[in-house]
Tab-separated table of C-alpha atoms and ligand atoms in Angstrom:
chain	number	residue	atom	x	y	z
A	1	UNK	CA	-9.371	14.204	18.628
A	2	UNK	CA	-7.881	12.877	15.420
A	3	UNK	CA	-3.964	14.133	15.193
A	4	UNK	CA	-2.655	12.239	12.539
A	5	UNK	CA	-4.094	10.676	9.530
A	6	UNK	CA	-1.717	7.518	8.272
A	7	UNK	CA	-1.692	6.724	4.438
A	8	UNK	CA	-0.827	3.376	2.418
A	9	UNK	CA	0.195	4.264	-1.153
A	10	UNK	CA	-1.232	1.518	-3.847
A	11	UNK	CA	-4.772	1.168	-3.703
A	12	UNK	CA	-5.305	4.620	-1.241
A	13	UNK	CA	-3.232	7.425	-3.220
A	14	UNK	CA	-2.451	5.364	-6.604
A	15	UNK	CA	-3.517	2.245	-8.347
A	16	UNK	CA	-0.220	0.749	-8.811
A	17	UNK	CA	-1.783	-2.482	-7.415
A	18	UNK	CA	-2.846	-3.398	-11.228
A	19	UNK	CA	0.718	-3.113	-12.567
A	20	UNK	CA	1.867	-5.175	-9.816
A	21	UNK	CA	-0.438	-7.315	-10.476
A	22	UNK	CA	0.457	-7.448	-14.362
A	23	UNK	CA	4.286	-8.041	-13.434
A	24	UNK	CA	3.569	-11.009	-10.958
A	25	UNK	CA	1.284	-12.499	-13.621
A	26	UNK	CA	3.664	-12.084	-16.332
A	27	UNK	CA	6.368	-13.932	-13.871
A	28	UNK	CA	3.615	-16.817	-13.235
A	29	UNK	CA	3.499	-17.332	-17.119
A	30	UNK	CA	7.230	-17.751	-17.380
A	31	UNK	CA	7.471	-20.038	-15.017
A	32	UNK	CA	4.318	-22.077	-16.482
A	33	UNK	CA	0.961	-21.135	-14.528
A	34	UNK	CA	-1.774	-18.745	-14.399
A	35	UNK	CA	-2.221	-16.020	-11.817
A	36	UNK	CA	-6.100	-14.812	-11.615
A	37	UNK	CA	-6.937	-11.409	-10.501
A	38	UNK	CA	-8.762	-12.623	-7.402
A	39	UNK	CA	-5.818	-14.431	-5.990
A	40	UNK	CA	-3.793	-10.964	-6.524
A	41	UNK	CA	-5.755	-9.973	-3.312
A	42	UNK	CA	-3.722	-12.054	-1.090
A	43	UNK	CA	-0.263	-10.105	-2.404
A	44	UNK	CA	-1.973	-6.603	-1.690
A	45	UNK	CA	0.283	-4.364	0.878
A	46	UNK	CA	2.369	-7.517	1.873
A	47	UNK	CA	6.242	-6.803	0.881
A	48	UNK	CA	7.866	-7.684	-2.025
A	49	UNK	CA	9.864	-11.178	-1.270
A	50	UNK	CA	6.117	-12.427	0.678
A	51	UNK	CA	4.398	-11.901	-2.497
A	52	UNK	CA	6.540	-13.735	-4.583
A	53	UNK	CA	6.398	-16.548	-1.721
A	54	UNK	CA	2.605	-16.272	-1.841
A	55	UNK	CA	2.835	-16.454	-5.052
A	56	UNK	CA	5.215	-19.683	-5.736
A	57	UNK	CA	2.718	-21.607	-3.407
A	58	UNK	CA	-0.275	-20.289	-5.797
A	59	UNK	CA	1.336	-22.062	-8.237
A	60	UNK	CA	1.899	-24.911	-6.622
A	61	UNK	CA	5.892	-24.306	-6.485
A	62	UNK	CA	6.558	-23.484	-2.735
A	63	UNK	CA	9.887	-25.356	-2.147
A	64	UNK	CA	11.288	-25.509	-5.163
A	65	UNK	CA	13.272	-22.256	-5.408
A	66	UNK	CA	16.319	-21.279	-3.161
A	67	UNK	CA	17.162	-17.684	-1.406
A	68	UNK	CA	19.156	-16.500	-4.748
A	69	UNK	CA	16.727	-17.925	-7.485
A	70	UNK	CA	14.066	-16.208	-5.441
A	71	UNK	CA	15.785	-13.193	-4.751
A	72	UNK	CA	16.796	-13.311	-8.968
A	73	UNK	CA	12.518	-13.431	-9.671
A	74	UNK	CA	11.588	-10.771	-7.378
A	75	UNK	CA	14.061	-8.192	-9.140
A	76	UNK	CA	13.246	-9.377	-12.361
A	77	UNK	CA	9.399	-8.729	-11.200
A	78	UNK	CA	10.460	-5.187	-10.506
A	79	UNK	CA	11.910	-4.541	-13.465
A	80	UNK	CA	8.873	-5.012	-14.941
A	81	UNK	CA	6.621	-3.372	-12.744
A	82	UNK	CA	9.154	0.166	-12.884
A	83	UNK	CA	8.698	-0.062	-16.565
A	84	UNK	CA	4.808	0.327	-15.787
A	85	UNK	CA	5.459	3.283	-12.882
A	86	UNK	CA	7.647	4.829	-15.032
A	87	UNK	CA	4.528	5.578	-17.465
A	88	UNK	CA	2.593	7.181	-13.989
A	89	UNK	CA	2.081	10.989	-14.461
A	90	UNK	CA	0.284	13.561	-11.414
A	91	UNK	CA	-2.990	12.656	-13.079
A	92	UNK	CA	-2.475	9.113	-11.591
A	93	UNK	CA	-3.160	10.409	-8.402
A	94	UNK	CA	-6.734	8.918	-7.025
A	95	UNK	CA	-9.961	11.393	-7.172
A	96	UNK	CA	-10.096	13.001	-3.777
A	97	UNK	CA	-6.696	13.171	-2.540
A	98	UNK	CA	-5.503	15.641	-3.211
A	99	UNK	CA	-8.193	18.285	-1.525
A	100	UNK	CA	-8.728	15.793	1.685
A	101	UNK	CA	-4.999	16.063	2.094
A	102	UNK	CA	-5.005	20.029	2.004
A	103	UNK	CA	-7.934	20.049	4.181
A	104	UNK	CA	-5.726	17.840	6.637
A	105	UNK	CA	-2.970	20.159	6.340
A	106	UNK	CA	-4.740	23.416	6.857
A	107	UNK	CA	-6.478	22.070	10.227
A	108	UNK	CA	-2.595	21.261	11.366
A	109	UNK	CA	-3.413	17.458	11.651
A	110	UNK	CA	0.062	15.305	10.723
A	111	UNK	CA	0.287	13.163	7.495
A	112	UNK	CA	2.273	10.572	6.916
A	113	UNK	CA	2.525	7.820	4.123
A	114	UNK	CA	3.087	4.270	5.539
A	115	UNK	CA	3.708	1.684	2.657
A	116	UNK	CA	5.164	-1.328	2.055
A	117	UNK	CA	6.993	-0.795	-1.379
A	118	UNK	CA	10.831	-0.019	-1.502
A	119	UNK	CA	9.195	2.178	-4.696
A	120	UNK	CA	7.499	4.706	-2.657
A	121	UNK	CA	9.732	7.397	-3.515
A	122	UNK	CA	9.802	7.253	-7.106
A	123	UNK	CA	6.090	6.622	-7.378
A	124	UNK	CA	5.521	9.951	-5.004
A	125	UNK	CA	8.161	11.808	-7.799
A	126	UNK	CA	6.007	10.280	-10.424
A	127	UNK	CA	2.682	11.761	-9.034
A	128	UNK	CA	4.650	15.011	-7.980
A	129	UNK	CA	2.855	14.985	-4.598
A	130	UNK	CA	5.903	14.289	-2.033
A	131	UNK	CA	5.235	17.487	-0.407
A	132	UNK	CA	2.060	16.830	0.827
A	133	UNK	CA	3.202	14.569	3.697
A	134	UNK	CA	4.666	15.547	7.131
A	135	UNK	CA	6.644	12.026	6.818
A	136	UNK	CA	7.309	8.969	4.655
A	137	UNK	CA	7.718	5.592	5.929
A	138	UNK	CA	8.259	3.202	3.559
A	139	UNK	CA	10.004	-0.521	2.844
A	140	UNK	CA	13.412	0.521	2.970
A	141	UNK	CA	12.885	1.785	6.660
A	142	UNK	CA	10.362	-0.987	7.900
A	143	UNK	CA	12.205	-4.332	8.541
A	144	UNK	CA	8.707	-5.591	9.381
A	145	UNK	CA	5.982	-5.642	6.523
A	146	UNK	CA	2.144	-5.640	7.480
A	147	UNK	CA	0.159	-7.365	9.218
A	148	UNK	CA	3.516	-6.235	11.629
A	149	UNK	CA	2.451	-2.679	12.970
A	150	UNK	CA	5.804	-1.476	12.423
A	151	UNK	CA	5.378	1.143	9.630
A	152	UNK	CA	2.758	2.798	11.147
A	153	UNK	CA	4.095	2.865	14.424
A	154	UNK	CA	7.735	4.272	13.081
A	155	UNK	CA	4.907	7.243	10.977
A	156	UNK	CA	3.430	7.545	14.489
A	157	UNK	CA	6.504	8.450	16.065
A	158	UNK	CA	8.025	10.284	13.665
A	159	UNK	CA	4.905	12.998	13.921
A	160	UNK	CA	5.196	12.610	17.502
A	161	UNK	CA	1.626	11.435	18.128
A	162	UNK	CA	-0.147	8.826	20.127
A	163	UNK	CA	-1.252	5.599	17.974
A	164	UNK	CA	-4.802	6.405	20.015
A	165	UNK	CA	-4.910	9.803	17.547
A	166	UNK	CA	-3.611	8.226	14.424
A	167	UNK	CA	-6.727	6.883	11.856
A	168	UNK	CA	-5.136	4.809	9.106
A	169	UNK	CA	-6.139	4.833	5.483
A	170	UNK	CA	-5.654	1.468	3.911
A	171	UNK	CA	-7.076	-0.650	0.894
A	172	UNK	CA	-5.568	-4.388	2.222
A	173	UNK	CA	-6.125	-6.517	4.696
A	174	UNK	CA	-2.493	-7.416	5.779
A	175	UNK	CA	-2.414	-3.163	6.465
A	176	UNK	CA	-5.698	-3.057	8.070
A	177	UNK	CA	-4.861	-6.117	10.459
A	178	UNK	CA	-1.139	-4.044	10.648
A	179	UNK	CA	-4.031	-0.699	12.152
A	180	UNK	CA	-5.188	-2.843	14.608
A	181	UNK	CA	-1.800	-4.334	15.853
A	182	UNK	CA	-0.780	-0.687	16.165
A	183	UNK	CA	-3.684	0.430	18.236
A	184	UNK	CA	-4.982	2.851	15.733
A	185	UNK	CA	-8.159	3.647	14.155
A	186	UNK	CA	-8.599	2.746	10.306
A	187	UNK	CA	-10.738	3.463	7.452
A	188	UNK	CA	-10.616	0.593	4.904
A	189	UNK	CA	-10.893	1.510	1.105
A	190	UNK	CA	-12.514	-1.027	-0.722
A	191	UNK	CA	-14.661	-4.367	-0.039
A	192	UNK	CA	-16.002	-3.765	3.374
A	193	UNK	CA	-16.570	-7.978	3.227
A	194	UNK	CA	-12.301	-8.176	2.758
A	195	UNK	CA	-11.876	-4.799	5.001
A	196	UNK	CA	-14.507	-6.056	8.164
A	197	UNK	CA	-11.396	-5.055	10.842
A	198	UNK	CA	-11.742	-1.593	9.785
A	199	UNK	CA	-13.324	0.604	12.061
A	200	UNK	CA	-15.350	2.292	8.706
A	201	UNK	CA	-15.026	0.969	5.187
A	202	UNK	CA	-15.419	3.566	2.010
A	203	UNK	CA	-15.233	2.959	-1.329
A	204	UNK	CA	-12.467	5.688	-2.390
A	205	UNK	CA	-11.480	9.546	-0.959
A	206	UNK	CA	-13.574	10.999	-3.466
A	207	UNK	CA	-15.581	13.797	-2.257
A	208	UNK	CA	-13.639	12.749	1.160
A	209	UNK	CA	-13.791	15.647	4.360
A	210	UNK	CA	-12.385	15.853	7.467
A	211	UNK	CA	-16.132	16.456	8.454
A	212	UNK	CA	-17.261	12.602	7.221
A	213	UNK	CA	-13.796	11.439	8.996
A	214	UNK	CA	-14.879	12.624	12.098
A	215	UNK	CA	-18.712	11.080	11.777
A	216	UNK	CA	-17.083	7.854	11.289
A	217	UNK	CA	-14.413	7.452	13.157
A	218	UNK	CA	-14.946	9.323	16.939
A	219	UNK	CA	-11.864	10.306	18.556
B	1	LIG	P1	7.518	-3.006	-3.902
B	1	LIG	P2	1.323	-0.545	-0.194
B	1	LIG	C1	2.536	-2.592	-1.359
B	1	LIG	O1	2.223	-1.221	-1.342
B	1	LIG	C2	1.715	-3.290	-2.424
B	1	LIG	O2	0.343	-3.270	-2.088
B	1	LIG	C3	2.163	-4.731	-2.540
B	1	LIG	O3	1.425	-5.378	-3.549
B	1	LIG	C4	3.661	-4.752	-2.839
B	1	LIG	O4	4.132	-6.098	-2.899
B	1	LIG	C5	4.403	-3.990	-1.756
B	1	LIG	O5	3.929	-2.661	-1.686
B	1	LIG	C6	5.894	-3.931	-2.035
B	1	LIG	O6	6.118	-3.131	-3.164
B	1	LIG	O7	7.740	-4.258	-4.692
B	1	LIG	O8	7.351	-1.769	-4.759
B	1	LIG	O9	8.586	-2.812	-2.841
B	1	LIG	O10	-0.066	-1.035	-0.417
B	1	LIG	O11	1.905	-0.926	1.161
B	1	LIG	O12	1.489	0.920	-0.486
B	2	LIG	MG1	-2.245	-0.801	-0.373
């Protein structure tokens, strides 16, 4: 039986991944090269100081920063990206969350938001919806970003359930390959060609039920 549903944040609840997206880019400009959308893929759900790394060697510039000039980009890159989540109101929130997440609550099965940004709680103030989880793991509490199971095994034990009842809801591959680590069920939003480690792949939560949860994923 499912106990706990398990929720990334950009690309599952909000589509913050197109502002990151927009600050990394505008960093690639400055420091003289082009970053394409479909290389943005590779930064999705992978922490903060990785995607800048990923980054650098996208552009061809692996080795040529040290700890404190790198450390220097990646707050100016969140500088930028704030100014965008600062413009997020509730209607941000993706279609479908919302009711799947009351549905969730009413038949007493645990919630928790796993995510790799050290934004999380702002962009949950932003949306107004920090009340509709049981628990919030985010950056600041992982040491470990995904693929590393850590986040959703800290959600798991925080709602004191097995990782054999938890089904997690991500968008990326680093947090799908971070499900499987953890030993837990997932349903991939997005490209089912990116998401194949999934256990089901959907396209978004719209129209979402615990009902098509449990056709998909048997616990
Ligand atoms: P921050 P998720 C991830 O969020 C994003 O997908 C990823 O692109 C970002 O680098 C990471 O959070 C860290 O975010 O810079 O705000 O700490 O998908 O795990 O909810
Ligand atoms: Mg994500």
């Amino acid at each position: 039986m499912i106990k706990a549903c398990l929720f990334d944040l950009d690309g599952v609840i909000v589509n913050t991944s197109q502002y990151h997206y927009l600050a990394w880019k505008r960093l690639a400009e400055e420091l003289g090269f082009d970053f394409k959308p479909q290389d943005n893929e590779r930064l999705k759900g992978v922490s903060r100081i990785k995607s800048l790394e990923l980054l650098l060697e996208i552009g061809g510039m692996k080795n040529k920063f040290d700890n404190e000039q790198k450390q220097a980009m990646a707050e100016t890159k969140n500088k930028w990206y704030l100014e965008y989540v600062n413009s997020l109101t509730p209607d941000d929130v993706l279609p479908g969350v919302i009711p799947f997440l009351r549905e969730l609550r009413n038949n007493r099965i645990g919630i928790a938001l796993g995510s790799a940004s050290k934004n999380t709680a702002l962009i949950l103030d932003r949306l107004g919806i920090p009340k509709l989880f049981d628990c919030i793991i985010d950056g600041n509490q992982a040491a470990k970003a995904k693929p590393d199971p850590e986040i959703f095994i800290l959600a798991a034990e925080k709602l004191n359930v097995p990782a054999a009842g938890c089904v997690v809801f991500e968008d990326a591959e680093a947090g799908i390959e971070a499900a499987v680590r953890a030993g837990m069920k997932s349903i991939g939003i997005g490209n089912p060609a990116i998401l194949h480690k999934a256990s089901a792949v959907i396209n978004n939560l719209e129209g979402f039920t615990l009902k098509k949860l449990n056709a998909l994923v048997p616990l």
